[in-house]
Structure formats: structure tokens, C-alpha cells
Amino acid sequence: MNLMECIVQNKMKKSNIGIILLSSLSMAVLPANASLISSWNLNGDYSDSTGNGHAGAGFGSNFLVDSPSNSNLQSANFNNSSYVALNQSFSGVGSLSEFSASAWFKTTATGNNWSLLDFDRSDFFNMVVTGRGGIAFSTSTGIIHDMFSLKTGLNDGNWHHVAVTYGAATGKTIYIDGAADSSTSYNGALGTFRTRFGFIGDGSEASSFNGKRNGLYYDGLISEVKLWDESISEQAVSAQAVRAKVPEPSTLAIFALGMIGLASRRLKKQS
């Protein structure tokens, strides 16, 4: 091999190493959620971190220093009489063809616990922790379709992640702690002629922001409530559920840059 061939080969090695390391970094860091339309982290406030203007307002809830993940220090505390009203609504017959929602929760309640996220079970959908510590996922096409998780006992005082997905291609699925728990068929696009605004911690009957509620409250902690306008994949759900175990992105970036620098120095020595 002549000198020119050695130089070209070394440059190609450097380029390939950089590509591999950067690709690994992009896979390790949680992917960007292009379809994420609302994200209420509940980390000391009720803002919507997507910038889409869907901020909430808390009524009777407060914050505790307790969280399932590295990204949050605090979570919203609900005392069976408090709620968060959301500045987001759905409206129109068949207006919601697919979506996904997720949340972290921690509860010991055994009574009539209610919604982690609610846009009215009778008109659009809700995601509820039941008194048995299971998950109820209800949707409405004008006809209510209730669905219940196989797993119960999630009211054990530990943090759990729940996600629900709904779409023509994927059906209707409940995920618990990153794994699919139960699935059923797609019932068609959701929505009635009514407008429904959302709530965390209570049920919606609201046609305006902070409007009528059904007074069925949640008791416990809630963190990182998210809403997508598509049925996200099982891999995307799993990525959300293991966030607490993943190093901060800044740490990963520093590690990757260090590895790139180390590889570059070694190649220089070899050349």
C-alpha cells in the first residue's frame, strides 16, 4: 500500500468512526417527538413544554419533590379534590382518528380513583387508574368503548408508567411500564358534535376551559403527561418508560465527544 492509499484509508476510518459514534448517540438519546402535541411535565408548574400553548392551571394541587425520572425534580400532588384544567380541546364528529397518551403515576388509593388524562369518556377518551390499581382506557365514537388492563395492583405506592395508543393500523393498546398489556380492535375515528376541554386528575364535561367536570378525582402523584397526534410505536413507548434509567443527554454527548477524540488520536498515531 502506498502513502496516498494509507492517508485515504485513515481518513475513511476517522469518518466512519465519527458516523458510528454519532449514530449511537442519536439512538441513546431519546428521539425527537415530531408528533408530540402536548407535554405537561408537572415539574413545579403546569406549562406545556412543546410550545403549542396547551398550558394548564392547577386548582387545589401542589408539587412534591418526588419524580420517576432524571428530567423532573417534582411531580404534581392530587388529594382527591384537586385537578388541572388544560387549555386544549377536541371538537367534531370523527375528528380524532388516532392518538397516543402517556403518564407516570404513583398512588396507594383503592377507592374510585379517576383520570390521569381526560377529554370526556363519552365524547373522546380518557385514561384512568381504577380502584383495583388497573388502567381503564375508554374511547368514544358516539358509542363508548371501555377497555381495562389485565394487570392490576399498580396502586402499590411505586412509580409506574402507562401509555395508551389508538389508530387504524395499530388498534387500541394499553402499555404498562413499557410493555404491551392488552389490545383490542380499532373502533373508528373518535369524537361527537361536542367540544371537550381536557383535565388531569378529574373527568371532563367541559365545553370551555376549566368548565364543567364530573367530580371524580385522582388521589396520588402524576408526572410527565404527554399527548401525541398519532399512534406511536411500542419502541417509542418503551423509550418513554425507561427514561429514569437513561443518563442525561448532556452526559451522553460528553461521552461521545470524548470517544471521538480518543479514536482520532489513536488513528493519528497509527498514521
CSV table of C-alpha atoms in Angstrom, one decimal, residues 94-270:
chain,number,residue,atom,x,y,z
A,94,GLY,CA,-64.9,11.7,13.9
A,95,SER,CA,-62.3,14.5,14.4
A,96,LEU,CA,-59.7,12.3,16.2
A,97,SER,CA,-58.6,9.4,14.1
A,98,GLU,CA,-55.5,8.4,16.0
A,99,PHE,CA,-53.6,9.5,19.1
A,100,SER,CA,-51.4,8.3,22.0
A,101,ALA,CA,-51.1,9.4,25.6
A,102,SER,CA,-48.8,8.6,28.5
A,103,ALA,CA,-48.1,9.5,32.1
A,104,TRP,CA,-46.2,8.5,35.1
A,105,PHE,CA,-48.2,8.0,38.3
A,106,LYS,CA,-47.8,6.9,41.9
A,107,THR,CA,-50.8,6.1,44.1
A,108,THR,CA,-52.0,4.0,47.0
A,109,ALA,CA,-55.7,4.8,46.5
A,110,THR,CA,-58.1,1.9,46.5
A,111,GLY,CA,-61.4,3.9,46.1
A,112,ASN,CA,-62.9,5.4,43.0
A,113,ASN,CA,-59.7,6.8,41.6
A,114,TRP,CA,-60.0,8.7,38.3
A,115,SER,CA,-58.3,10.3,35.4
A,116,LEU,CA,-54.6,10.7,34.5
A,117,LEU,CA,-55.9,12.5,31.4
A,118,ASP,CA,-59.5,13.1,30.4
A,119,PHE,CA,-61.2,14.6,27.4
A,120,ASP,CA,-64.6,13.0,28.3
A,121,ARG,CA,-65.1,9.3,28.1
A,122,SER,CA,-68.5,9.9,26.5
A,123,ASP,CA,-67.2,12.1,23.7
A,124,PHE,CA,-63.5,11.5,23.1
A,125,PHE,CA,-61.3,9.5,25.5
A,126,ASN,CA,-59.8,9.1,29.0
A,127,MET,CA,-57.0,7.3,30.7
A,128,VAL,CA,-57.9,6.2,34.3
A,129,VAL,CA,-56.3,4.4,37.3
A,130,THR,CA,-59.0,2.2,38.7
A,131,GLY,CA,-59.6,1.4,42.4
A,132,ARG,CA,-58.0,-2.0,41.9
A,133,GLY,CA,-54.9,-0.4,40.6
A,134,GLY,CA,-55.5,-1.2,36.9
A,135,ILE,CA,-55.8,1.0,33.9
A,136,ALA,CA,-59.0,1.9,32.1
A,137,PHE,CA,-58.8,3.3,28.6
A,138,SER,CA,-62.1,4.5,27.2
A,139,THR,CA,-62.8,5.9,23.8
A,140,SER,CA,-66.0,7.2,22.1
A,141,THR,CA,-67.2,7.2,18.5
A,142,GLY,CA,-70.6,8.3,19.8
A,143,ILE,CA,-70.6,4.8,21.4
A,144,ILE,CA,-68.4,4.3,24.4
A,145,HIS,CA,-65.8,1.6,24.2
A,146,ASP,CA,-64.3,0.7,27.6
A,147,MET,CA,-61.1,-1.2,27.9
A,148,PHE,CA,-59.3,-2.5,31.0
A,149,SER,CA,-55.8,-3.6,31.6
A,150,LEU,CA,-55.1,-7.2,32.5
A,151,LYS,CA,-52.6,-6.1,35.2
A,152,THR,CA,-53.9,-4.6,38.4
A,153,GLY,CA,-52.2,-3.8,41.7
A,154,LEU,CA,-50.4,-0.7,40.4
A,155,ASN,CA,-51.7,1.3,43.4
A,156,ASP,CA,-48.7,-0.1,45.4
A,157,GLY,CA,-47.0,3.2,46.2
A,158,ASN,CA,-44.4,2.9,43.4
A,159,TRP,CA,-44.0,4.9,40.2
A,160,HIS,CA,-45.5,3.3,37.1
A,161,HIS,CA,-45.6,4.4,33.5
A,162,VAL,CA,-48.8,4.0,31.5
A,163,ALA,CA,-49.3,4.6,27.8
A,164,VAL,CA,-52.3,4.2,25.5
A,165,THR,CA,-52.3,4.2,21.7
A,166,TYR,CA,-55.2,4.3,19.2
A,167,GLY,CA,-55.0,4.0,15.4
A,168,ALA,CA,-56.4,2.1,12.4
A,169,ALA,CA,-53.1,0.4,11.7
A,170,THR,CA,-52.2,-0.4,15.3
A,171,GLY,CA,-55.6,-0.9,17.1
A,172,LYS,CA,-56.2,0.1,20.7
A,173,THR,CA,-53.5,-0.8,23.2
A,174,ILE,CA,-52.6,-0.3,26.9
A,175,TYR,CA,-48.9,-0.3,27.8
A,176,ILE,CA,-47.8,-0.7,31.4
A,177,ASP,CA,-44.2,0.1,32.4
A,178,GLY,CA,-43.1,-0.1,28.8
A,179,ALA,CA,-44.7,-3.4,27.8
A,180,ALA,CA,-47.9,-4.1,26.0
A,181,ASP,CA,-50.6,-5.2,28.5
A,182,SER,CA,-53.7,-5.6,26.4
A,183,SER,CA,-55.0,-4.8,22.9
A,184,THR,CA,-58.3,-4.7,21.0
A,185,SER,CA,-59.6,-3.6,17.7
A,186,TYR,CA,-59.9,-0.1,16.3
A,187,ASN,CA,-63.4,1.3,16.5
A,188,GLY,CA,-63.1,4.2,14.1
A,189,ALA,CA,-62.4,7.9,14.4
A,190,LEU,CA,-63.3,9.4,17.8
A,191,GLY,CA,-65.5,12.4,18.6
A,192,THR,CA,-69.0,13.7,18.9
A,193,PHE,CA,-70.6,17.0,18.0
A,194,ARG,CA,-69.5,18.4,21.4
A,195,THR,CA,-66.3,20.3,22.2
A,196,ARG,CA,-64.4,18.9,25.1
A,197,PHE,CA,-61.5,20.5,27.0
A,198,GLY,CA,-59.1,18.3,28.9
A,199,PHE,CA,-58.3,17.7,32.6
A,200,ILE,CA,-55.6,15.9,34.6
A,201,GLY,CA,-57.0,14.5,37.9
A,202,ASP,CA,-60.7,14.8,37.1
A,203,GLY,CA,-63.2,14.0,34.4
A,204,SER,CA,-64.2,16.4,31.7
A,205,GLU,CA,-67.7,17.6,30.8
A,206,ALA,CA,-66.3,20.9,29.7
A,207,SER,CA,-67.1,22.8,26.5
A,208,SER,CA,-64.8,25.7,27.6
A,209,PHE,CA,-61.5,26.0,29.5
A,210,ASN,CA,-62.0,24.9,33.2
A,211,GLY,CA,-65.6,24.3,32.5
A,212,LYS,CA,-67.9,21.5,33.8
A,213,ARG,CA,-66.3,18.5,35.5
A,214,ASN,CA,-67.7,15.3,36.8
A,215,GLY,CA,-66.1,15.5,40.3
A,216,LEU,CA,-64.4,12.1,40.1
A,217,TYR,CA,-60.9,12.8,41.3
A,218,TYR,CA,-57.5,11.2,41.3
A,219,ASP,CA,-55.5,10.7,44.6
A,220,GLY,CA,-51.7,10.5,44.3
A,221,LEU,CA,-48.8,11.8,42.3
A,222,ILE,CA,-48.7,12.4,38.5
A,223,SER,CA,-45.7,13.4,36.3
A,224,GLU,CA,-44.9,13.9,32.7
A,225,VAL,CA,-48.3,13.6,31.0
A,226,LYS,CA,-47.9,13.6,27.2
A,227,LEU,CA,-50.2,13.5,24.1
A,228,TRP,CA,-49.3,12.7,20.5
A,229,ASP,CA,-51.4,13.1,17.4
A,230,GLU,CA,-50.5,9.6,16.1
A,231,SER,CA,-50.4,6.1,17.4
A,232,ILE,CA,-46.8,5.8,18.4
A,233,SER,CA,-44.8,2.5,18.2
A,234,GLU,CA,-44.1,0.1,21.0
A,235,GLN,CA,-40.4,1.1,20.8
A,236,ALA,CA,-41.4,4.8,21.4
A,237,VAL,CA,-43.5,3.8,24.4
A,238,SER,CA,-40.6,1.7,25.8
A,239,ALA,CA,-38.3,4.7,25.4
A,240,GLN,CA,-40.6,6.9,27.5
A,241,ALA,CA,-41.0,4.2,30.2
A,242,VAL,CA,-37.2,3.7,30.7
A,243,ARG,CA,-36.3,7.4,30.8
A,244,ALA,CA,-35.5,7.2,34.5
A,245,LYS,CA,-32.7,4.7,33.8
A,246,VAL,CA,-31.1,6.6,30.9
A,247,PRO,CA,-28.2,9.0,31.5
A,248,GLU,CA,-28.8,12.7,30.9
A,249,PRO,CA,-28.3,13.7,27.2
A,250,SER,CA,-25.5,16.1,28.2
A,251,THR,CA,-23.6,13.2,29.8
A,252,LEU,CA,-24.0,11.1,26.7
A,253,ALA,CA,-22.9,13.9,24.5
A,254,ILE,CA,-19.7,14.5,26.5
A,255,PHE,CA,-19.0,10.7,26.5
A,256,ALA,CA,-19.5,10.5,22.7
A,257,LEU,CA,-17.3,13.6,22.0
A,258,GLY,CA,-14.6,12.1,24.3
A,259,MET,CA,-14.7,8.8,22.4
A,260,ILE,CA,-14.4,10.6,19.0
A,261,GLY,CA,-11.4,12.5,20.3
A,262,LEU,CA,-9.8,9.3,21.6
A,263,ALA,CA,-10.3,7.5,18.3
A,264,SER,CA,-8.9,10.4,16.3
A,265,ARG,CA,-5.8,10.5,18.4
A,266,ARG,CA,-5.2,6.8,18.0
A,267,LEU,CA,-5.6,7.0,14.3
A,268,LYS,CA,-3.1,9.8,14.1
A,269,LYS,CA,-0.5,7.7,16.0
A,270,GLN,CA,-1.1,4.8,13.6
